[in-house]
mmCIF file of C-alpha atoms in Angstrom:
data_model
loop_
_atom_site.group_PDB
_atom_site.id
_atom_site.type_symbol
_atom_site.label_atom_id
_atom_site.label_comp_id
_atom_site.label_asym_id
_atom_site.label_seq_id
_atom_site.Cartn_x
_atom_site.Cartn_y
_atom_site.Cartn_z
ATOM 1 C CA MET C 1 -22.886 -20.687 15.871
ATOM 2 C CA GLN C 2 -24.484 -24.430 15.272
ATOM 3 C CA ILE C 3 -24.616 -24.915 11.460
ATOM 4 C CA GLY C 4 -25.403 -27.830 9.354
ATOM 5 C CA MET C 5 -22.793 -28.030 6.468
ATOM 6 C CA ILE C 6 -24.202 -30.769 3.562
ATOM 7 C CA GLY C 7 -21.706 -30.819 0.647
ATOM 8 C CA LEU C 8 -17.921 -31.672 1.550
ATOM 9 C CA GLY C 9 -16.241 -31.281 -1.899
ATOM 10 C CA ARG C 10 -13.349 -28.639 -2.601
ATOM 11 C CA MET C 11 -14.782 -25.689 -1.020
ATOM 12 C CA GLY C 12 -17.342 -27.416 1.574
ATOM 13 C CA ALA C 13 -15.392 -29.216 3.392
ATOM 14 C CA ASN C 14 -12.500 -26.163 3.708
ATOM 15 C CA MET C 15 -15.579 -23.924 4.807
ATOM 16 C CA ALA C 16 -16.309 -26.356 7.580
ATOM 17 C CA ARG C 17 -12.367 -26.629 8.647
ATOM 18 C CA ARG C 18 -12.531 -22.380 8.919
ATOM 19 C CA LEU C 19 -15.751 -22.559 10.747
ATOM 20 C CA LEU C 20 -14.281 -25.083 12.906
ATOM 21 C CA ARG C 21 -10.788 -23.153 13.361
ATOM 22 C CA ASP C 22 -13.145 -20.196 14.836
ATOM 23 C CA GLY C 23 -15.027 -22.300 17.546
ATOM 24 C CA HIS C 24 -18.192 -22.861 15.869
ATOM 25 C CA HIS C 25 -20.275 -26.384 15.807
ATOM 26 C CA CYS C 26 -20.660 -28.252 12.813
ATOM 27 C CA ILE C 27 -22.240 -31.064 11.502
ATOM 28 C CA VAL C 28 -21.798 -32.177 8.495
ATOM 29 C CA SER C 29 -23.037 -34.892 5.787
ATOM 30 C CA ASP C 30 -21.944 -36.121 2.446
ATOM 31 C CA ARG C 31 -22.644 -38.925 -0.035
ATOM 32 C CA SER C 32 -18.936 -39.685 1.076
ATOM 33 C CA PRO C 33 -18.207 -41.330 4.097
ATOM 34 C CA GLN C 34 -14.864 -41.170 3.652
ATOM 35 C CA ALA C 35 -15.595 -37.092 2.994
ATOM 36 C CA VAL C 36 -17.306 -37.256 6.386
ATOM 37 C CA GLN C 37 -14.602 -38.925 8.325
ATOM 38 C CA ALA C 38 -12.317 -36.601 7.484
ATOM 39 C CA LEU C 39 -13.850 -33.500 9.145
ATOM 40 C CA ALA C 40 -14.521 -35.616 12.358
ATOM 41 C CA GLN C 41 -11.177 -36.036 12.253
ATOM 42 C CA ASP C 42 -11.033 -32.401 12.496
ATOM 43 C CA LYS C 43 -13.503 -32.182 15.702
ATOM 44 C CA ALA C 44 -16.889 -31.880 13.246
ATOM 45 C CA ASP C 45 -19.753 -34.005 14.289
ATOM 46 C CA ALA C 46 -20.714 -36.624 11.428
ATOM 47 C CA ALA C 47 -24.162 -37.153 10.637
ATOM 48 C CA GLY C 48 -24.318 -40.249 8.250
ATOM 49 C CA SER C 49 -27.415 -38.581 6.402
ATOM 50 C CA PRO C 50 -29.228 -35.172 6.141
ATOM 51 C CA ALA C 51 -32.411 -36.284 7.796
ATOM 52 C CA GLU C 52 -29.459 -37.305 11.100
ATOM 53 C CA LEU C 53 -27.777 -33.530 10.217
ATOM 54 C CA VAL C 54 -30.961 -32.631 11.224
ATOM 55 C CA LYS C 55 -31.866 -33.939 14.104
ATOM 56 C CA LYS C 56 -28.999 -32.805 15.834
ATOM 57 C CA LEU C 57 -28.955 -29.557 14.896
ATOM 58 C CA ALA C 58 -30.692 -26.792 17.851
ATOM 59 C CA ARG C 59 -33.726 -25.515 17.060
ATOM 60 C CA PRO C 60 -33.684 -23.224 14.772
ATOM 61 C CA ARG C 61 -31.897 -24.804 12.696
ATOM 62 C CA ALA C 62 -29.123 -23.399 10.026
ATOM 63 C CA VAL C 63 -28.193 -25.672 7.459
ATOM 64 C CA TRP C 64 -25.797 -24.970 4.436
ATOM 65 C CA LEU C 65 -25.656 -26.986 0.902
ATOM 66 C CA MET C 66 -22.568 -26.724 -1.153
ATOM 67 C CA VAL C 67 -23.542 -29.160 -3.379
ATOM 68 C CA PRO C 68 -24.095 -28.738 -7.754
ATOM 69 C CA ALA C 69 -26.313 -26.787 -9.059
ATOM 70 C CA ALA C 70 -28.132 -29.538 -10.310
ATOM 71 C CA VAL C 71 -28.925 -31.569 -7.659
ATOM 72 C CA VAL C 72 -30.088 -28.639 -5.552
ATOM 73 C CA ASP C 73 -33.977 -29.088 -5.544
ATOM 74 C CA GLU C 74 -32.970 -32.822 -4.724
ATOM 75 C CA ALA C 75 -31.138 -31.885 -1.496
ATOM 76 C CA ILE C 76 -33.931 -29.425 -0.755
ATOM 77 C CA ALA C 77 -36.670 -32.100 -1.225
ATOM 78 C CA ASP C 78 -35.185 -34.561 1.178
ATOM 79 C CA LEU C 79 -34.388 -32.023 3.831
ATOM 80 C CA VAL C 80 -37.296 -30.259 3.865
ATOM 81 C CA PRO C 81 -39.903 -33.097 5.568
ATOM 82 C CA HIS C 82 -37.115 -32.606 8.444
ATOM 83 C CA LEU C 83 -36.873 -28.969 8.810
ATOM 84 C CA GLU C 84 -39.423 -26.645 10.617
ATOM 85 C CA ALA C 85 -40.254 -22.938 11.090
ATOM 86 C CA GLY C 86 -37.863 -20.400 11.905
ATOM 87 C CA ASP C 87 -35.017 -23.163 10.116
ATOM 88 C CA ILE C 88 -33.138 -21.584 7.561
ATOM 89 C CA LEU C 89 -31.690 -23.449 4.377
ATOM 90 C CA ILE C 90 -28.719 -21.765 2.709
ATOM 91 C CA ASP C 91 -27.200 -22.848 -1.034
ATOM 92 C CA GLY C 92 -23.740 -21.293 -1.266
ATOM 93 C CA GLY C 93 -22.952 -22.769 -4.343
ATOM 94 C CA ASN C 94 -23.511 -21.581 -8.253
ATOM 95 C CA SER C 95 -27.330 -21.816 -8.702
ATOM 96 C CA TYR C 96 -28.993 -19.789 -10.807
ATOM 97 C CA TYR C 97 -30.723 -16.663 -9.388
ATOM 98 C CA VAL C 98 -34.478 -17.821 -11.032
ATOM 99 C CA ASP C 99 -34.117 -20.867 -8.990
ATOM 100 C CA ASP C 100 -33.652 -18.814 -5.866
ATOM 101 C CA ILE C 101 -36.626 -16.679 -6.144
ATOM 102 C CA ARG C 102 -38.733 -20.156 -7.144
ATOM 103 C CA ARG C 103 -37.278 -22.038 -4.539
ATOM 104 C CA ALA C 104 -37.716 -18.982 -1.651
ATOM 105 C CA LYS C 105 -40.689 -18.576 -2.651
ATOM 106 C CA ALA C 106 -42.196 -22.474 -2.216
ATOM 107 C CA LEU C 107 -40.448 -22.257 1.510
ATOM 108 C CA ALA C 108 -41.875 -19.529 2.279
ATOM 109 C CA ALA C 109 -44.993 -21.528 2.419
ATOM 110 C CA THR C 110 -43.749 -23.106 5.550
ATOM 111 C CA GLN C 111 -41.866 -20.749 7.062
ATOM 112 C CA ILE C 112 -38.656 -21.810 6.223
ATOM 113 C CA ASP C 113 -36.360 -18.720 4.981
ATOM 114 C CA TYR C 114 -33.881 -19.112 2.057
ATOM 115 C CA VAL C 115 -30.630 -17.741 1.861
ATOM 116 C CA ASP C 116 -28.418 -17.951 -1.431
ATOM 117 C CA VAL C 117 -24.596 -16.784 -1.326
ATOM 118 C CA GLY C 118 -22.380 -16.634 -4.011
ATOM 119 C CA THR C 119 -18.945 -17.652 -2.954
ATOM 120 C CA SER C 120 -15.988 -17.049 -4.486
ATOM 121 C CA GLY C 121 -12.620 -18.147 -3.146
ATOM 122 C CA GLY C 122 -11.349 -21.670 -4.433
ATOM 123 C CA VAL C 123 -9.320 -24.196 -2.923
ATOM 124 C CA TRP C 124 -7.679 -21.257 -1.166
ATOM 125 C CA GLY C 125 -10.438 -19.981 0.628
ATOM 126 C CA LEU C 126 -9.548 -22.266 3.841
ATOM 127 C CA GLU C 127 -6.698 -19.769 4.491
ATOM 128 C CA ARG C 128 -7.722 -16.798 2.398
ATOM 129 C CA GLY C 129 -11.503 -16.904 3.192
ATOM 130 C CA TYR C 130 -14.443 -16.445 0.486
ATOM 131 C CA CYS C 131 -15.756 -13.571 -0.493
ATOM 132 C CA MET C 132 -19.378 -13.926 -0.253
ATOM 133 C CA MET C 133 -22.332 -12.158 -2.220
ATOM 134 C CA ILE C 134 -26.054 -12.849 -0.384
ATOM 135 C CA GLY C 135 -29.487 -12.666 -0.733
ATOM 136 C CA GLY C 136 -32.471 -13.604 1.166
ATOM 137 C CA PRO C 137 -34.834 -12.533 4.334
ATOM 138 C CA GLN C 138 -32.855 -9.413 6.450
ATOM 139 C CA ALA C 139 -33.315 -11.117 9.701
ATOM 140 C CA ALA C 140 -32.272 -14.300 8.709
ATOM 141 C CA VAL C 141 -28.786 -13.011 6.902
ATOM 142 C CA GLU C 142 -28.589 -10.626 10.173
ATOM 143 C CA ARG C 143 -28.741 -14.174 12.554
ATOM 144 C CA LEU C 144 -25.760 -15.785 9.896
ATOM 145 C CA ASP C 145 -24.289 -13.294 10.305
ATOM 146 C CA PRO C 146 -21.187 -14.986 12.485
ATOM 147 C CA VAL C 147 -20.802 -17.576 10.302
ATOM 148 C CA PHE C 148 -20.655 -14.950 7.290
ATOM 149 C CA ARG C 149 -17.992 -12.787 9.486
ATOM 150 C CA THR C 150 -15.756 -16.324 9.910
ATOM 151 C CA LEU C 151 -15.803 -17.586 6.693
ATOM 152 C CA ALA C 152 -14.858 -13.952 5.004
ATOM 153 C CA PRO C 153 -11.626 -12.431 4.714
ATOM 154 C CA GLY C 154 -11.591 -9.661 6.791
ATOM 155 C CA PRO C 155 -10.157 -6.456 5.601
ATOM 156 C CA GLY C 156 -6.616 -7.634 5.307
ATOM 157 C CA ASP C 157 -4.044 -5.573 3.937
ATOM 158 C CA ILE C 158 -6.264 -4.227 1.121
ATOM 159 C CA ALA C 159 -5.878 -0.591 1.519
ATOM 160 C CA ARG C 160 -8.422 0.544 2.319
ATOM 161 C CA THR C 161 -10.835 2.395 -0.878
ATOM 162 C CA ALA C 162 -10.878 6.163 -0.110
ATOM 163 C CA GLY C 163 -14.061 7.954 0.767
ATOM 164 C CA ARG C 164 -15.015 4.735 2.272
ATOM 165 C CA GLU C 165 -14.187 5.983 5.922
ATOM 166 C CA THR C 166 -18.332 7.079 7.352
ATOM 167 C CA LEU C 167 -19.700 4.604 5.029
ATOM 168 C CA ALA C 168 -21.157 1.481 7.103
ATOM 169 C CA GLY C 169 -22.099 -2.178 6.186
ATOM 170 C CA THR C 170 -19.896 -5.306 5.462
ATOM 171 C CA ALA C 171 -18.227 -5.327 2.262
ATOM 172 C CA GLU C 172 -14.972 -4.322 3.266
ATOM 173 C CA MET C 173 -14.985 -7.546 5.554
ATOM 174 C CA GLY C 174 -15.576 -9.328 2.039
ATOM 175 C CA TYR C 175 -19.333 -10.446 2.816
ATOM 176 C CA LEU C 176 -22.493 -8.298 1.769
ATOM 177 C CA HIS C 177 -26.178 -8.749 1.272
ATOM 178 C CA CYS C 178 -26.882 -7.814 -1.569
ATOM 179 C CA GLY C 179 -31.034 -7.938 -1.114
ATOM 180 C CA PRO C 180 -33.700 -9.822 -1.509
ATOM 181 C CA SER C 181 -33.814 -13.865 -2.782
ATOM 182 C CA GLY C 182 -31.959 -14.488 -6.095
ATOM 183 C CA ALA C 183 -29.861 -11.189 -5.139
ATOM 184 C CA GLY C 184 -26.348 -12.951 -3.623
ATOM 185 C CA HIS C 185 -26.495 -15.577 -6.781
ATOM 186 C CA PHE C 186 -27.012 -12.971 -9.596
ATOM 187 C CA VAL C 187 -24.493 -10.928 -8.564
ATOM 188 C CA LYS C 188 -22.027 -13.799 -8.426
ATOM 189 C CA MET C 189 -24.066 -14.775 -11.874
ATOM 190 C CA VAL C 190 -22.058 -11.811 -13.489
ATOM 191 C CA HIS C 191 -18.704 -12.197 -10.744
ATOM 192 C CA ASN C 192 -17.993 -14.949 -13.043
ATOM 193 C CA GLY C 193 -19.138 -13.427 -16.236
ATOM 194 C CA ILE C 194 -16.638 -11.681 -15.304
ATOM 195 C CA GLU C 195 -14.121 -13.877 -14.484
ATOM 196 C CA TYR C 196 -14.710 -15.395 -18.095
ATOM 197 C CA GLY C 197 -13.698 -12.248 -19.837
ATOM 198 C CA LEU C 198 -10.371 -11.232 -17.714
ATOM 199 C CA MET C 199 -9.351 -15.641 -18.316
ATOM 200 C CA ALA C 200 -9.402 -14.821 -21.959
ATOM 201 C CA ALA C 201 -8.068 -11.169 -22.221
ATOM 202 C CA TYR C 202 -4.796 -12.315 -20.139
ATOM 203 C CA ALA C 203 -5.016 -15.517 -21.907
ATOM 204 C CA GLU C 204 -5.177 -14.143 -25.223
ATOM 205 C CA GLY C 205 -2.560 -11.445 -24.630
ATOM 206 C CA LEU C 206 -0.010 -14.271 -23.737
ATOM 207 C CA SER C 207 -0.090 -16.372 -26.492
ATOM 208 C CA ILE C 208 0.282 -12.915 -28.521
ATOM 209 C CA LEU C 209 3.434 -12.763 -26.629
ATOM 210 C CA ARG C 210 4.391 -16.152 -27.145
ATOM 211 C CA ALA C 211 3.891 -16.342 -30.851
ATOM 212 C CA ALA C 212 6.090 -13.168 -31.109
ATOM 213 C CA ASP C 213 9.035 -15.253 -32.066
ATOM 214 C CA ILE C 214 7.111 -16.611 -35.406
ATOM 215 C CA GLY C 215 9.720 -14.361 -37.600
ATOM 216 C CA THR C 216 12.487 -16.492 -36.956
ATOM 217 C CA LYS C 217 10.468 -20.058 -37.948
ATOM 218 C CA GLU C 218 10.246 -21.097 -41.740
ATOM 219 C CA SER C 219 7.200 -20.851 -43.436
ATOM 220 C CA GLU C 220 6.058 -22.305 -46.716
ATOM 221 C CA ALA C 221 4.799 -20.216 -49.559
ATOM 222 C CA ASP C 222 1.480 -20.944 -50.877
ATOM 223 C CA ALA C 223 -1.921 -19.350 -51.925
ATOM 224 C CA GLU C 224 -3.207 -20.707 -48.808
ATOM 225 C CA THR C 225 -1.770 -18.584 -46.264
ATOM 226 C CA THR C 226 -1.028 -15.027 -46.095
ATOM 227 C CA PRO C 227 2.374 -14.399 -45.657
ATOM 228 C CA LEU C 228 3.839 -12.975 -42.843
ATOM 229 C CA ARG C 229 5.325 -9.194 -44.466
ATOM 230 C CA ASP C 230 8.038 -8.274 -42.426
ATOM 231 C CA PRO C 231 9.358 -11.207 -40.280
ATOM 232 C CA ASP C 232 12.140 -9.096 -38.438
ATOM 233 C CA LEU C 233 9.142 -7.637 -36.740
ATOM 234 C CA TYR C 234 8.773 -10.918 -34.769
ATOM 235 C CA ARG C 235 11.769 -12.328 -33.322
ATOM 236 C CA TYR C 236 11.343 -11.811 -30.084
ATOM 237 C CA SER C 237 11.518 -14.659 -27.622
ATOM 238 C CA LEU C 238 10.238 -14.001 -24.305
ATOM 239 C CA ASN C 239 10.014 -15.807 -21.150
ATOM 240 C CA LEU C 240 6.145 -15.712 -20.297
ATOM 241 C CA ALA C 241 6.985 -16.532 -17.037
ATOM 242 C CA ASP C 242 9.129 -13.672 -15.766
ATOM 243 C CA ILE C 243 6.775 -11.417 -17.877
ATOM 244 C CA THR C 244 3.556 -12.633 -15.861
ATOM 245 C CA GLU C 245 5.778 -12.203 -13.051
ATOM 246 C CA LEU C 246 6.766 -8.503 -13.967
ATOM 247 C CA TRP C 247 2.954 -7.801 -13.811
ATOM 248 C CA ARG C 248 2.236 -8.880 -10.734
ATOM 249 C CA ARG C 249 4.562 -5.605 -9.675
ATOM 250 C CA GLY C 250 2.862 -2.912 -9.569
ATOM 251 C CA SER C 251 0.929 -3.011 -13.108
ATOM 252 C CA VAL C 252 -2.448 -1.860 -13.636
ATOM 253 C CA ILE C 253 -3.108 -5.368 -14.939
ATOM 254 C CA SER C 254 -2.048 -7.310 -11.811
ATOM 255 C CA SER C 255 -4.700 -9.506 -10.302
ATOM 256 C CA TRP C 256 -5.187 -12.713 -7.934
ATOM 257 C CA LEU C 257 -5.870 -13.907 -11.417
ATOM 258 C CA LEU C 258 -2.483 -13.157 -12.553
ATOM 259 C CA ASP C 259 -0.564 -14.405 -9.845
ATOM 260 C CA LEU C 260 -1.932 -17.862 -10.088
ATOM 261 C CA THR C 261 -1.087 -17.870 -13.764
ATOM 262 C CA ALA C 262 2.336 -16.679 -12.994
ATOM 263 C CA ALA C 263 2.889 -19.360 -10.566
ATOM 264 C CA ALA C 264 1.411 -21.702 -13.038
ATOM 265 C CA LEU C 265 3.903 -20.924 -15.387
ATOM 266 C CA VAL C 266 6.981 -20.967 -13.442
ATOM 267 C CA GLU C 267 5.781 -24.637 -12.725
ATOM 268 C CA ASP C 268 4.798 -26.090 -16.446
ATOM 269 C CA PRO C 269 6.310 -22.960 -18.852
ATOM 270 C CA SER C 270 4.317 -24.868 -21.565
ATOM 271 C CA LEU C 271 1.556 -26.316 -19.638
ATOM 272 C CA ALA C 272 2.044 -29.720 -21.283
ATOM 273 C CA ARG C 273 -0.540 -31.594 -18.484
ATOM 274 C CA PHE C 274 -3.686 -29.444 -20.229
ATOM 275 C CA ALA C 275 -5.840 -30.137 -22.730
ATOM 276 C CA GLY C 276 -6.757 -26.792 -23.057
ATOM 277 C CA ARG C 277 -10.595 -27.710 -23.085
ATOM 278 C CA VAL C 278 -12.379 -25.548 -20.721
ATOM 279 C CA SER C 279 -15.493 -25.402 -19.038
ATOM 280 C CA ASP C 280 -18.244 -23.317 -18.521
ATOM 281 C CA SER C 281 -20.717 -24.394 -14.930
ATOM 282 C CA GLY C 282 -23.422 -22.115 -16.485
ATOM 283 C CA GLU C 283 -23.056 -18.497 -14.993
ATOM 284 C CA GLY C 284 -21.598 -17.086 -18.115
ATOM 285 C CA ARG C 285 -24.188 -18.342 -20.115
ATOM 286 C CA TRP C 286 -27.057 -17.095 -17.406
ATOM 287 C CA THR C 287 -25.236 -13.416 -17.642
ATOM 288 C CA ILE C 288 -25.425 -13.002 -21.180
ATOM 289 C CA ARG C 289 -28.829 -14.047 -20.799
ATOM 290 C CA ALA C 290 -29.599 -11.250 -18.405
ATOM 291 C CA ALA C 291 -27.421 -8.849 -20.969
ATOM 292 C CA ILE C 292 -30.045 -9.659 -23.657
ATOM 293 C CA ASP C 293 -33.218 -9.225 -21.694
ATOM 294 C CA GLU C 294 -31.382 -5.914 -19.498
ATOM 295 C CA ALA C 295 -30.679 -4.780 -23.427
ATOM 296 C CA VAL C 296 -26.702 -4.492 -21.502
ATOM 297 C CA PRO C 297 -24.262 -4.816 -24.697
ATOM 298 C CA ALA C 298 -21.665 -7.400 -23.509
ATOM 299 C CA PRO C 299 -18.944 -8.018 -26.243
ATOM 300 C CA VAL C 300 -16.466 -9.136 -24.001
ATOM 301 C CA LEU C 301 -18.170 -11.417 -21.842
ATOM 302 C CA SER C 302 -20.061 -13.097 -24.555
ATOM 303 C CA ALA C 303 -17.077 -13.710 -26.862
ATOM 304 C CA ALA C 304 -15.187 -15.182 -23.686
ATOM 305 C CA LEU C 305 -18.313 -17.497 -23.228
ATOM 306 C CA TYR C 306 -17.688 -19.050 -26.746
ATOM 307 C CA ALA C 307 -14.349 -19.081 -26.961
ATOM 308 C CA ARG C 308 -14.946 -21.643 -23.925
ATOM 309 C CA PHE C 309 -17.593 -23.930 -26.465
ATOM 310 C CA SER C 310 -14.999 -23.719 -29.308
ATOM 311 C CA SER C 311 -12.035 -24.911 -26.478
ATOM 312 C CA ARG C 312 -13.867 -27.968 -26.371
ATOM 313 C CA GLY C 313 -14.341 -28.906 -30.222
ATOM 314 C CA GLU C 314 -18.134 -27.050 -30.357
ATOM 315 C CA ALA C 315 -17.125 -25.604 -33.374
ATOM 316 C CA GLU C 316 -15.447 -27.953 -35.155
ATOM 317 C CA PHE C 317 -18.347 -29.124 -37.353
ATOM 318 C CA GLU C 318 -18.938 -24.757 -38.506
ATOM 319 C CA ASN C 319 -15.011 -25.081 -39.094
ATOM 320 C CA LYS C 320 -15.304 -28.256 -41.514
ATOM 321 C CA LEU C 321 -18.089 -26.353 -42.900
ATOM 322 C CA MET C 322 -15.978 -23.614 -44.572
ATOM 323 C CA SER C 323 -13.349 -25.685 -45.160
ATOM 324 C CA ALA C 324 -15.954 -27.211 -47.236
ATOM 325 C CA MET C 325 -17.422 -23.715 -48.692
ATOM 326 C CA ARG C 326 -13.553 -22.494 -49.809
ATOM 327 C CA TYR C 327 -13.264 -26.324 -51.207
ATOM 328 C CA GLU C 328 -16.581 -25.881 -53.303
ATOM 329 C CA PHE C 329 -15.807 -22.272 -54.686
ATOM 330 C CA GLY C 330 -11.991 -22.485 -55.066
ATOM 331 C CA GLY C 331 -10.879 -26.020 -54.725
ATOM 332 C CA HIS C 332 -8.989 -24.825 -51.502
ATOM 333 C CA LEU C 333 -6.949 -27.755 -49.891
ATOM 334 C CA GLU C 334 -7.043 -27.942 -46.068
ATOM 335 C CA LYS C 335 -3.376 -27.821 -44.893
ATOM 336 C CA PRO C 336 -2.061 -30.563 -42.650
ATOM 337 C CA ALA C 337 -2.536 -30.144 -38.900
ATOM 338 C CA GLY C 338 0.343 -27.851 -37.295
ATOM 339 C CA LYS C 339 0.411 -26.344 -40.903
ATOM 340 C CA GLN C 340 0.068 -22.150 -40.903
#
């Protein structure tokens, strides 16, 4: 199938390569000429601009956007004057589903179909494939099925879920038409909210294991810190790289995230090259907003989001306030950094 790909970053470029490997005709465009040239060397058809990309596509056209959520509206505005009724515009980034609903309504007036695709797979997608959560008109989604089928991981060696033998659909292939406009990004939004929670759980648990040798360390006795009651209970020097590898083998908490964690700890047990400032690209916030609107309790996902804020120093002022209050009511002095 012929498709245009705009946005050749970490995921867009590899998605185009996966499509090219399977015989699809890809016309590519990006603000970076170097990124376009790299894909041209992989037999993609290079376009110097979105307008040129549209001209190179046969009607009815399909254009896939893999750009940051903040610039999707700008990209659509640049494209729409060059598109026609019957064309399909796909947003495969991490847009807010509310924006999808708005965009789909606006494009419907010009008879251009809008398809939202929540895409998971990261930098590993070229080889592993991409899990895709899709929203939009049924006919448009069906027309794009050859593209989805190529990009998806397929069933692979994952054991079939008991009871699915008689169930139809594409979920086992790694892609799914979840519903009308916005449904794909709604599902991806919650997917990423869950991801925040899983990552936080691994990080907190492994940090508890890392500190299990606290009983072997000397600490000053003072009025500011609760003393460790029984140091003999915490004299374990644990190998986190080995423990994460162990958990990968038959444990109920095994996962791809754990696989990646194990690999990171083998490469650098102290994680010295990371400062620990964890970004959030929006999906966690949107998930919590949806949970509030739906009156669904989500304490774990909420805490994981707030932990990311704290990691970036957003709690600095409130921590200073607590320290100031302790000083005001009790004359408590702050301990130097690094002290318990």
